[in-house]
Short mmCIF file of C-alpha atoms in Angstrom, two decimals:
data_model
loop_
_atom_site.label_atom_id
_atom_site.label_comp_id
_atom_site.label_asym_id
_atom_site.label_seq_id
_atom_site.Cartn_x
_atom_site.Cartn_y
_atom_site.Cartn_z
CA UNK G 1 -12.18 -48.10 2.49
CA UNK G 2 -14.46 -47.48 -0.49
CA UNK G 3 -11.54 -46.93 -2.87
CA UNK G 4 -10.15 -43.97 -0.96
CA UNK G 5 -6.93 -45.63 0.12
CA UNK G 6 -7.68 -44.61 3.70
CA UNK G 7 -8.40 -47.18 6.39
CA UNK G 8 -9.48 -44.63 8.98
CA UNK G 9 -11.14 -41.25 8.74
CA UNK G 10 -10.63 -38.68 11.47
CA UNK G 11 -13.74 -36.92 12.72
CA UNK G 12 -14.31 -33.69 10.81
CA UNK G 13 -11.61 -34.63 8.31
CA UNK G 14 -11.76 -33.72 4.61
CA UNK G 15 -10.90 -36.07 1.74
CA UNK G 16 -8.72 -34.60 -1.02
CA UNK G 17 -7.76 -36.26 -4.29
CA UNK G 18 -4.89 -35.38 -6.63
CA UNK G 19 -5.79 -37.58 -9.64
CA UNK G 20 -2.62 -39.70 -9.48
CA UNK G 21 -2.72 -41.43 -6.11
CA UNK G 22 -5.08 -42.50 -3.40
CA UNK G 23 -7.39 -39.96 -1.85
CA UNK G 24 -5.82 -38.49 1.28
CA UNK G 25 -7.23 -37.03 4.46
CA UNK G 26 -6.15 -33.44 4.87
CA UNK G 27 -6.24 -31.33 8.03
CA UNK G 28 -9.40 -31.55 10.04
CA UNK G 29 -11.87 -28.77 10.65
CA UNK G 30 -12.21 -29.24 14.38
CA UNK G 31 -11.54 -25.65 15.42
CA UNK G 32 -14.10 -22.87 15.25
CA UNK G 33 -13.40 -20.43 12.45
CA UNK G 34 -10.86 -22.52 10.53
CA UNK G 35 -10.81 -21.89 6.78
CA UNK G 36 -9.42 -24.44 4.28
CA UNK G 37 -6.76 -22.74 2.14
CA UNK G 38 -4.78 -24.03 -0.81
CA UNK G 39 -1.21 -22.94 -1.49
CA UNK G 40 -1.14 -24.16 -5.09
CA UNK G 41 1.40 -26.91 -4.49
CA UNK G 42 -0.14 -29.65 -2.42
CA UNK G 43 -2.82 -30.69 -0.01
CA UNK G 44 -4.76 -27.69 1.32
CA UNK G 45 -4.24 -26.64 4.91
CA UNK G 46 -6.27 -24.88 7.54
CA UNK G 47 -5.94 -21.15 8.18
CA UNK G 48 -6.72 -20.42 11.86
CA UNK G 49 -9.38 -17.86 12.64
CA UNK G 50 -8.15 -14.28 12.73
CA UNK G 51 -8.48 -11.48 15.27
CA UNK G 52 -11.96 -10.11 15.95
CA UNK G 53 -13.07 -7.62 13.25
CA UNK G 54 -10.21 -8.58 10.91
CA UNK G 55 -11.06 -9.60 7.35
CA UNK G 56 -9.58 -12.14 4.94
CA UNK G 57 -7.24 -10.19 2.68
CA UNK G 58 -5.32 -11.16 -0.46
CA UNK G 59 -1.55 -10.97 0.00
CA UNK G 60 0.81 -12.50 -2.55
CA UNK G 61 3.60 -12.43 0.01
CA UNK G 62 1.89 -15.08 2.12
CA UNK G 63 2.47 -18.78 1.38
CA UNK G 64 -1.28 -19.29 0.93
CA UNK G 65 -1.88 -15.96 -0.83
CA UNK G 66 -4.19 -14.68 1.89
CA UNK G 67 -4.09 -13.47 5.47
CA UNK G 68 -6.27 -11.99 8.17
CA UNK G 69 -5.86 -8.20 8.49
CA UNK G 70 -7.62 -5.10 9.75
CA UNK G 71 -9.90 -3.64 7.06
CA UNK G 72 -8.35 -0.86 5.02
CA UNK G 73 -9.57 2.68 5.56
CA UNK G 74 -12.48 3.91 3.46
CA UNK G 75 -12.64 6.87 1.13
CA UNK G 76 -13.14 9.52 3.79
CA UNK G 77 -14.86 10.12 7.10
CA UNK G 78 -16.74 12.62 9.23
CA UNK G 79 -14.90 12.99 12.54
CA UNK G 80 -16.65 14.67 15.46
CA UNK G 81 -14.41 17.45 16.78
CA UNK G 82 -16.73 18.88 19.37
CA UNK G 83 -20.30 19.23 20.58
CA UNK G 84 -21.76 22.03 22.70
CA UNK G 85 -25.19 21.99 24.31
CA UNK G 86 -26.64 25.45 24.96
CA UNK G 87 -28.28 26.36 28.25
CA UNK G 88 -28.99 30.06 28.59
CA UNK G 89 -25.74 31.17 26.92
CA UNK G 90 -25.15 34.53 25.25
CA UNK G 91 -23.08 32.70 22.61
CA UNK G 92 -21.95 29.15 21.98
CA UNK G 93 -18.87 28.11 20.05
CA UNK G 94 -16.46 25.33 19.21
CA UNK G 95 -12.68 25.62 18.90
CA UNK G 96 -10.11 23.14 17.61
CA UNK G 97 -10.22 23.76 13.85
CA UNK G 98 -6.70 23.18 12.55
CA UNK G 99 -4.46 22.14 9.68
CA UNK G 100 -5.80 18.58 9.94
CA UNK G 101 -8.85 19.45 7.81
CA UNK G 102 -9.62 22.03 5.15
CA UNK G 103 -13.37 21.33 5.19
CA UNK G 104 -15.76 21.13 8.12
CA UNK G 105 -19.45 20.44 8.65
CA UNK G 106 -21.23 22.50 11.30
CA UNK G 107 -24.61 21.18 12.43
CA UNK G 108 -26.90 23.41 14.49
CA UNK G 109 -29.84 21.49 15.96
CA UNK G 110 -32.96 23.00 17.56
CA UNK G 111 -31.36 26.27 18.65
CA UNK G 112 -33.93 28.07 20.81
CA UNK G 113 -33.75 31.79 21.64
CA UNK G 114 -34.84 33.49 24.83
CA UNK G 115 -36.20 36.46 22.86
CA UNK G 116 -38.85 36.39 20.14
CA UNK G 117 -38.39 37.55 16.54
CA UNK G 118 -34.57 37.53 16.53
CA UNK G 119 -31.89 36.89 13.93
CA UNK G 120 -29.56 33.87 14.02
CA UNK G 121 -25.90 34.79 13.45
CA UNK G 122 -22.54 33.15 12.74
CA UNK G 123 -19.01 34.42 13.33
CA UNK G 124 -15.50 33.08 12.69
CA UNK G 125 -12.41 33.31 14.87
CA UNK G 126 -8.74 32.48 15.10
CA UNK G 127 -6.31 31.87 17.98
CA UNK G 128 -6.78 35.49 19.02
CA UNK G 129 -10.56 35.13 19.51
CA UNK G 130 -13.82 35.64 17.65
CA UNK G 131 -13.86 38.37 15.01
CA UNK G 132 -16.68 40.83 15.71
CA UNK G 133 -15.44 43.61 13.42
CA UNK G 134 -18.21 45.92 12.30
CA UNK G 135 -17.80 45.30 8.56
CA UNK G 136 -15.72 42.13 8.27
CA UNK G 137 -18.38 39.75 6.93
CA UNK G 138 -20.26 39.38 3.66
CA UNK G 139 -23.32 37.12 3.39
CA UNK G 140 -26.42 36.32 1.36
CA UNK G 141 -29.37 34.38 2.80
CA UNK G 142 -32.51 33.38 0.92
CA UNK G 143 -35.53 32.44 3.02
CA UNK G 144 -38.77 30.91 1.72
CA UNK G 145 -41.92 29.89 3.56
CA UNK G 146 -44.38 27.08 2.86
CA UNK G 147 -46.42 29.23 0.48
CA UNK G 148 -44.88 31.61 -2.07
CA UNK G 149 -43.31 33.99 0.42
CA UNK G 150 -39.67 34.84 -0.16
CA UNK G 151 -37.13 36.99 1.63
CA UNK G 152 -33.54 37.75 0.66
CA UNK G 153 -31.08 39.33 3.08
CA UNK G 154 -27.52 40.32 2.14
CA UNK G 155 -24.64 42.48 3.28
CA UNK G 156 -21.18 43.39 2.03
CA UNK G 157 -20.02 44.66 5.41
CA UNK G 158 -21.51 43.29 8.64
CA UNK G 159 -20.33 42.26 12.12
CA UNK G 160 -21.88 38.77 11.74
CA UNK G 161 -23.24 36.51 9.00
CA UNK G 162 -27.02 36.23 9.08
CA UNK G 163 -28.50 32.73 8.90
CA UNK G 164 -32.18 33.62 9.38
CA UNK G 165 -34.42 36.37 10.73
CA UNK G 166 -37.60 36.60 12.81
CA UNK G 167 -36.82 33.40 14.73
CA UNK G 168 -39.57 32.51 17.16
CA UNK G 169 -39.08 31.73 20.85
CA UNK G 170 -42.14 29.61 21.69
CA UNK G 171 -41.60 26.06 22.84
CA UNK G 172 -42.05 24.47 19.41
CA UNK G 173 -40.06 27.13 17.55
CA UNK G 174 -36.37 26.45 16.94
CA UNK G 175 -33.63 27.05 14.41
CA UNK G 176 -31.52 24.35 12.70
CA UNK G 177 -28.86 24.49 10.00
CA UNK G 178 -26.27 22.39 8.17
CA UNK G 179 -23.29 24.47 7.12
CA UNK G 180 -20.14 23.55 5.18
CA UNK G 181 -17.10 25.58 6.23
CA UNK G 182 -13.86 25.93 4.23
CA UNK G 183 -10.43 27.06 5.46
CA UNK G 184 -6.75 26.50 4.74
CA UNK G 185 -3.69 26.00 6.90
CA UNK G 186 -1.68 29.01 5.81
CA UNK G 187 -3.98 31.80 6.92
CA UNK G 188 -4.05 33.10 3.34
CA UNK G 189 -7.64 31.99 2.68
CA UNK G 190 -10.84 33.91 3.43
CA UNK G 191 -12.88 31.43 5.52
CA UNK G 192 -16.36 30.90 4.18
CA UNK G 193 -19.49 28.81 4.62
CA UNK G 194 -22.50 27.66 2.62
CA UNK G 195 -25.47 25.53 3.55
CA UNK G 196 -29.15 25.31 4.34
CA UNK G 197 -31.22 26.48 7.30
CA UNK G 198 -34.68 25.92 8.73
CA UNK G 199 -36.56 28.04 11.25
CA UNK G 200 -39.96 28.60 12.84
CA UNK G 201 -40.82 32.30 12.88
CA UNK G 202 -42.36 34.32 15.70
CA UNK G 203 -45.66 33.85 13.88
CA UNK G 204 -45.31 30.07 13.87
CA UNK G 205 -44.51 29.75 10.16
CA UNK G 206 -41.96 27.28 8.78
CA UNK G 207 -39.16 28.94 6.82
CA UNK G 208 -36.16 27.45 5.06
CA UNK G 209 -33.53 28.33 2.51
CA UNK G 210 -29.92 28.57 1.46
CA UNK G 211 -27.25 30.74 3.02
CA UNK G 212 -23.61 31.53 2.34
CA UNK G 213 -21.04 33.98 3.65
CA UNK G 214 -17.39 34.89 3.94
CA UNK G 215 -15.01 36.80 6.20
CA UNK G 216 -13.68 39.33 3.76
CA UNK G 217 -10.06 39.02 4.90
CA UNK G 218 -7.74 36.01 5.27
CA UNK G 219 -7.73 34.20 8.60
CA UNK G 220 -6.30 30.95 9.92
CA UNK G 221 -9.69 29.80 11.15
CA UNK G 222 -9.69 27.91 14.47
CA UNK G 223 -13.19 28.46 15.89
CA UNK G 224 -16.81 29.29 15.10
CA UNK G 225 -19.48 31.02 17.16
CA UNK G 226 -23.29 31.05 17.05
CA UNK G 227 -25.59 33.56 18.70
CA UNK G 228 -28.95 35.22 18.34
CA UNK G 229 -29.34 38.94 17.62
CA UNK G 230 -30.52 39.58 21.18
CA UNK G 231 -31.02 37.55 24.32
CA UNK G 232 -29.55 34.11 24.99
CA UNK G 233 -29.37 30.71 23.35
CA UNK G 234 -31.69 28.91 25.75
CA UNK G 235 -31.26 25.42 24.26
CA UNK G 236 -29.89 23.55 21.30
CA UNK G 237 -26.87 21.57 20.14
CA UNK G 238 -23.88 22.62 18.04
CA UNK G 239 -21.65 19.90 16.54
CA UNK G 240 -18.55 20.33 14.42
CA UNK G 241 -17.21 17.58 12.13
CA UNK G 242 -13.86 17.46 10.38
CA UNK G 243 -14.19 16.06 6.86
CA UNK G 244 -11.38 13.64 5.95
CA UNK G 245 -10.91 13.26 2.21
CA UNK G 246 -9.18 9.89 2.43
#
């Protein structure tokens, strides 16, 4: 027995010594996923494999001090609330903004107008519909091109918030933007956005810049709308994410 005190040795068994007596054979590792675990008081045992996608987690309440458990949630998440694909629409929008989130991310991807040289515009709305009041919005948009060209557009009383101007309509010309939107759940907050935008002009030039705006009156924001200054939104995708803080 080679000094182990054991006369037989089970297949896949493990020898364990305790310094005062003969080496013993503890539980065998014959099952897929078994993990040898000590409980601090005797011969280690085998912890059976856990549920798929669970992780080994410390837990002082368990006899062995560990257990299999679902992983804890992370420090936040982006949750898709809706996606709209444009196809010859006068406007496109997404509803469903609620008390669940105070911050949202709106992503506009390759928005293509039917008309050439148009503006790209954003509006907010509540449960009563989209606000198109003639002087309800303030905005400031800074647009630069790939040389030293620079354009600034602003308003302290408009019917929409301007994201870019002179958007081209040729096949390779499209508008994209990433916009952060803030709201609250009491309807006492003026909903607002800030972000960046990129466009290809009617002359084929690449433009980009920063943009921000606000509805200059409180609103319990529930929806957003995108449109061009004239014509339709021929193509493009609009996706709204709710931003979970924890």
